[in-house]
Coordinates of C-alpha atoms and ligand atoms in Angstrom, one line a residue:
X30 CA 108.9 115.8 113.2
X31 CA 110.9 116.3 109.4
X32 CA 110.2 115.0 106.3
X33 CA 112.7 114.8 103.4
X34 CA 113.4 111.9 100.1
X35 CA 114.7 108.7 101.1
X36 CA 115.4 107.3 98.3
X37 CA 115.7 110.6 95.6
X38 CA 114.9 108.1 91.6
X39 CA 111.7 108.2 90.9
X40 CA 109.5 104.7 90.7
X41 CA 106.5 104.3 89.2
X42 CA 104.0 102.6 91.6
X43 CA 105.7 103.1 94.8
X44 CA 104.2 100.0 97.3
X45 CA 104.8 97.7 100.5
X46 CA 107.9 99.1 102.9
X47 CA 109.2 96.8 104.5
X48 CA 112.2 97.3 106.7
X49 CA 114.3 94.5 107.1
X50 CA 116.4 94.6 110.6
X51 CA 118.4 91.3 110.2
X52 CA 120.3 93.7 107.4
X53 CA 118.6 97.1 108.1
X54 CA 117.6 97.5 104.7
X55 CA 114.4 98.5 103.3
X56 CA 112.5 96.4 100.7
X57 CA 110.4 97.6 98.5
X58 CA 108.2 96.9 95.3
X59 CA 108.3 99.1 92.3
X60 CA 104.3 97.2 91.2
X61 CA 104.5 98.9 87.6
X62 CA 108.2 98.7 87.2
X63 CA 108.2 95.2 87.6
X64 CA 111.2 95.4 90.2
X65 CA 112.0 94.3 94.0
X66 CA 114.1 97.1 95.0
X67 CA 116.0 96.7 99.0
X68 CA 117.9 100.0 99.6
X69 CA 120.8 100.2 102.3
X70 CA 120.1 103.5 103.9
X71 CA 124.1 103.8 105.6
X72 CA 125.3 103.3 102.1
X73 CA 122.7 104.4 99.6
X74 CA 123.1 101.7 97.9
X75 CA 119.9 100.0 96.3
X76 CA 120.2 96.3 95.0
X77 CA 117.5 95.5 92.0
X78 CA 115.7 92.6 91.3
X79 CA 113.2 92.2 87.6
X80 CA 110.6 89.9 88.3
X81 CA 108.9 89.8 85.2
X82 CA 105.2 90.4 86.1
X83 CA 103.6 93.3 88.4
X84 CA 104.5 92.5 91.8
X85 CA 102.1 93.5 94.5
X86 CA 103.7 93.1 98.0
X87 CA 107.7 91.3 99.0
X88 CA 108.4 90.0 102.4
X89 CA 111.6 88.5 104.2
X90 CA 111.7 84.9 104.2
X91 CA 112.9 83.1 107.7
X92 CA 115.3 80.8 105.4
X93 CA 116.7 83.6 103.3
X94 CA 115.7 85.3 100.4
X95 CA 111.6 87.2 99.8
X96 CA 108.9 85.7 98.9
X97 CA 106.5 88.3 96.9
X98 CA 103.0 88.5 95.6
X99 CA 103.0 88.7 91.9
X100 CA 101.0 89.0 88.4
X101 CA 98.7 85.9 90.2
X102 CA 101.4 84.1 91.6
X103 CA 103.1 83.2 94.7
X104 CA 106.7 83.1 93.9
X105 CA 110.2 82.7 96.0
X106 CA 112.5 85.2 95.1
X107 CA 116.5 84.6 95.6
X108 CA 118.6 87.8 96.9
X109 CA 122.1 85.7 95.3
X110 CA 120.6 83.6 92.1
X111 CA 118.1 86.3 91.0
X112 CA 116.1 83.1 90.4
X113 CA 111.9 83.5 91.3
X114 CA 110.4 80.6 92.0
X115 CA 106.2 80.0 91.6
X116 CA 104.5 78.2 94.8
X117 CA 101.8 78.7 93.6
X118 CA 99.1 80.4 91.7
X119 CA 95.3 82.3 92.4
X120 CA 92.3 83.4 91.2
X121 CA 92.4 81.3 87.8
X122 CA 89.4 82.2 85.3
X123 CA 90.7 86.0 85.9
X124 CA 93.8 86.4 84.0
X125 CA 94.1 90.0 84.5
X126 CA 93.8 90.5 88.6
X127 CA 96.5 90.8 89.9
X128 CA 98.6 90.7 93.4
X129 CA 98.5 93.8 95.3
X130 CA 99.3 94.5 99.0
X131 CA 100.6 92.0 101.2
X132 CA 102.4 91.5 104.4
X133 CA 102.8 88.6 107.0
X134 CA 101.5 87.1 110.6
X135 CA 103.0 86.6 114.0
X136 CA 103.0 83.0 112.6
X137 CA 104.7 84.2 109.8
X138 CA 101.4 83.4 107.3
X139 CA 101.7 85.5 104.1
X140 CA 98.7 87.4 103.7
X141 CA 97.5 89.2 99.9
X142 CA 95.4 90.0 98.1
X143 CA 94.4 90.8 95.2
X144 CA 92.8 93.5 92.8
X145 CA 90.8 94.0 89.1
X146 CA 92.1 95.2 85.8
X147 CA 93.1 99.1 86.5
X148 CA 93.7 101.1 83.0
X149 CA 93.5 104.8 85.1
X150 CA 94.1 104.3 89.3
X151 CA 91.4 103.5 91.3
X152 CA 89.6 102.5 88.4
X153 CA 89.0 99.3 88.8
X154 CA 87.2 96.3 87.2
X155 CA 85.2 95.8 90.9
X156 CA 84.3 92.8 93.0
X157 CA 87.1 91.5 91.4
X158 CA 89.4 91.0 93.7
X159 CA 90.4 88.5 96.8
X160 CA 92.2 88.5 100.7
X161 CA 94.1 85.0 100.5
X162 CA 96.8 83.8 102.8
X163 CA 100.3 81.5 102.4
X164 CA 100.2 79.6 104.8
X165 CA 103.7 78.1 105.9
X166 CA 103.0 74.4 105.2
X167 CA 103.4 76.1 101.3
X168 CA 99.0 75.8 101.1
X169 CA 96.7 78.7 99.6
X170 CA 93.4 79.3 101.4
X171 CA 91.2 81.4 100.5
X172 CA 89.8 84.4 103.6
X173 CA 86.7 86.3 101.2
X174 CA 85.9 88.3 97.7
X175 CA 84.0 90.5 96.6
X176 CA 87.2 92.9 96.7
X177 CA 88.1 96.3 94.8
X178 CA 91.5 97.1 95.8
X179 CA 93.1 95.0 98.1
X180 CA 95.3 97.1 100.1
X181 CA 96.5 97.9 104.4
X182 CA 97.5 94.9 106.6
X183 CA 98.3 95.2 110.6
X184 CA 97.8 93.5 113.5
X185 CA 97.5 94.4 117.4
X186 CA 100.5 94.3 119.1
X187 CA 98.4 90.9 120.6
X188 CA 97.3 89.6 117.4
X189 CA 93.9 89.3 118.9
X190 CA 92.7 91.6 115.6
X191 CA 93.6 92.3 112.1
X192 CA 92.9 95.9 110.1
X193 CA 91.8 95.3 106.6
X194 CA 91.6 98.0 104.1
X195 CA 89.9 97.4 100.7
X196 CA 90.5 100.7 99.4
X197 CA 86.8 101.5 96.9
X198 CA 85.0 100.2 100.3
X199 CA 87.1 104.1 101.8
X200 CA 87.3 101.8 105.1
X201 CA 89.6 100.5 108.1
X202 CA 87.7 97.2 108.9
X203 CA 89.0 94.7 111.8
X204 CA 88.7 90.5 112.5
X205 CA 87.9 89.2 115.3
X206 CA 91.9 87.4 113.9
X207 CA 92.9 83.6 115.4
X208 CA 96.3 83.5 115.8
X209 CA 97.2 79.5 116.1
X210 CA 94.8 78.8 112.3
X211 CA 94.5 82.5 110.8
X212 CA 90.6 82.4 111.1
X213 CA 88.9 85.8 110.3
X214 CA 85.8 86.4 112.2
X215 CA 83.2 89.7 113.2
X216 CA 84.6 91.7 110.1
X217 CA 83.7 95.4 111.2
X218 CA 85.0 99.5 110.1
X219 CA 86.4 100.8 113.0
X220 CA 87.3 104.2 110.7
X221 CA 85.9 105.4 107.4
X222 CA 86.6 108.0 105.3
X223 CA 85.1 110.6 102.7
X224 CA 85.7 110.6 99.1
X225 CA 87.0 112.4 97.7
X226 CA 88.5 114.8 100.0
X227 CA 90.3 112.5 102.2
X228 CA 91.8 110.8 99.4
X229 CA 92.1 107.3 98.8
X230 CA 92.7 104.9 101.9
X231 CA 96.1 102.5 100.9
X232 CA 99.4 100.9 102.4
X233 CA 99.0 100.8 106.5
X234 CA 101.4 100.6 109.5
X235 CA 100.5 100.4 113.1
X236 CA 103.2 102.0 115.8
X237 CA 103.6 100.3 120.2
X238 CA 101.0 102.1 120.9
X239 CA 97.9 99.8 118.8
X240 CA 97.2 103.7 116.5
X241 CA 97.2 102.8 112.6
X242 CA 99.1 104.9 110.5
X243 CA 97.3 105.2 107.0
X244 CA 98.4 106.3 103.1
X245 CA 96.3 107.8 101.7
X246 CA 96.6 108.1 98.0
X247 CA 95.7 111.5 96.6
X248 CA 95.9 113.0 98.8
X249 CA 99.5 113.1 100.1
X250 CA 99.1 112.6 103.4
X251 CA 99.7 109.5 106.0
X252 CA 96.9 109.9 109.1
X253 CA 97.1 108.3 112.5
X254 CA 93.7 106.8 113.5
X255 CA 93.1 105.7 116.8
X256 CA 91.3 102.1 115.2
X257 CA 89.4 101.9 119.0
X258 CA 87.4 105.3 118.6
X259 CA 87.3 105.5 114.9
X260 CA 89.7 109.2 115.8
X261 CA 92.0 110.6 113.6
X262 CA 95.1 111.6 115.8
X263 CA 98.0 113.2 113.5
X264 CA 98.6 114.2 109.5
X265 CA 101.4 114.6 107.8
X266 CA 101.7 116.1 104.8
X267 CA 104.7 115.0 101.8
X268 CA 105.5 117.2 98.4
X269 CA 103.4 113.7 96.2
X270 CA 100.2 113.3 96.2
X271 CA 99.7 109.6 95.3
X272 CA 101.1 108.9 99.0
X273 CA 100.7 104.4 99.1
X274 CA 101.9 103.4 102.1
X275 CA 103.8 103.6 104.8
X276 CA 106.1 101.6 107.4
X277 CA 108.3 102.1 110.6
X278 CA 112.3 101.7 110.1
X279 CA 115.8 102.1 110.9
X280 CA 117.5 100.8 114.2
X281 CA 115.2 101.9 116.0
X282 CA 111.6 101.4 114.8
X283 CA 111.4 105.2 114.2
X284 CA 111.8 106.0 111.0
X285 CA 108.4 106.2 108.8
X286 CA 109.4 105.1 105.3
X287 CA 106.8 106.3 102.9
X288 CA 106.1 104.9 99.0
X289 CA 104.6 107.1 96.6
X290 CA 103.5 106.8 92.9
X291 CA 102.9 109.0 89.5
X292 CA 101.2 106.2 87.7
X293 CA 98.9 108.1 86.1
X294 CA 100.6 111.8 85.3
X295 CA 100.8 113.3 82.3
X296 CA 104.6 114.5 81.4
X297 CA 102.7 117.4 82.4
X298 CA 101.7 116.9 85.6
X299 CA 105.4 115.0 86.7
X300 CA 107.2 118.3 85.6
X301 CA 104.8 119.5 88.4
X302 CA 105.2 116.8 91.1
X303 CA 109.0 115.9 90.6
X304 CA 109.0 113.7 93.6
X305 CA 106.2 111.5 92.7
X306 CA 107.3 108.2 92.3
X307 CA 109.7 108.3 95.9
X308 CA 110.0 107.3 98.9
X309 CA 110.1 109.6 101.9
X310 CA 111.4 109.3 105.4
X311 CA 109.2 110.9 108.9
X312 CA 112.3 111.5 111.6
X313 CA 111.0 112.9 114.4
X314 CA 107.1 111.3 114.8
X315 CA 107.9 110.1 118.4
X316 CA 106.2 106.8 117.1
X317 CA 107.8 103.3 116.7
X318 CA 105.9 100.4 114.9
X319 CA 106.6 96.5 115.5
X320 CA 109.1 94.9 113.4
X321 CA 107.6 93.1 110.1
X322 CA 107.7 89.5 110.1
X323 CA 108.8 86.4 107.8
X324 CA 107.2 84.6 105.8
X325 CA 107.8 81.0 108.0
X326 CA 107.5 78.3 104.8
Ligands
BGC418 C1 97.6 99.8 93.9 C2 97.1 101.0 92.8 C3 95.7 101.5 93.6 C4 96.1 101.9 94.9 C5 94.5 103.3 95.4 C6 97.8 101.2 95.0 O1 97.8 99.5 96.1 O2 99.0 98.8 94.2 O3 96.8 99.7 91.2 O4 95.3 102.5 92.3 O5 96.1 101.8 95.8 O6 94.8 103.3 97.0
CA419 CA1 98.2 99.5 97.8

């Protein structure tokens, strides 16, 4: 196994990596930098799209372009014209809220959650966020509220379970998932963490064996966890403590891409941890991911 820097151009708060198999590119966001990035690992070219607010998540649309969860809006991004068109807004009474992590389910719905104001990393206005679903017909429903920092989404390959992380609950939760309707039932914890030693659970992805890979913010690690037993199977260390999220990518879906953050660091800390804010890649893991789903509306 080898860890190396994939995109050697640090951003501020890189998040939400998504491998787009159709174009062979990695999509990810810089939340504080207010950018969507599209990086081609073959040509090493990076295309950057400016977003007019903090952008928490980006996922390709089946019909072309992408859907983003940015500020408190869902919007479509046209890669050619670079235009952003709002399709819905959420949290109208919480103007300081913003969208954070988001992902699509196998029916092509886009799930994304919000969080309250966060003046210092992880010091957030508590319980101000909610998890939302943008359905393929453009309707938005709220799945639940009282969320601290909405993060890590993943589904089992049979779509019977959705995994979810509210970071400051220090757990991975599971829901019974109904693919035809998108209904969530029976929330329970499948893994708990000990702060501060373990760090803060952030973004996650799932491999073809149904094991979760969880980026631990402030621990510089991605952990492989068996959600059926709650046991930690493996850990990978990164030369950046604020690891934020991970996904499988590459032509065989066997390269893991890991994003990181430098937000909250002083100039001195940035000098000490200069790779903070880079995208890393892990090869030779011996694990593969399932393809990232697109938005189908
Ligand atoms: C958020 C950050 C937050 C971090 C904590 C990320 O998903 O975007 O703002 O500090 O989670 O784990
Ligand atoms: Ca995240």
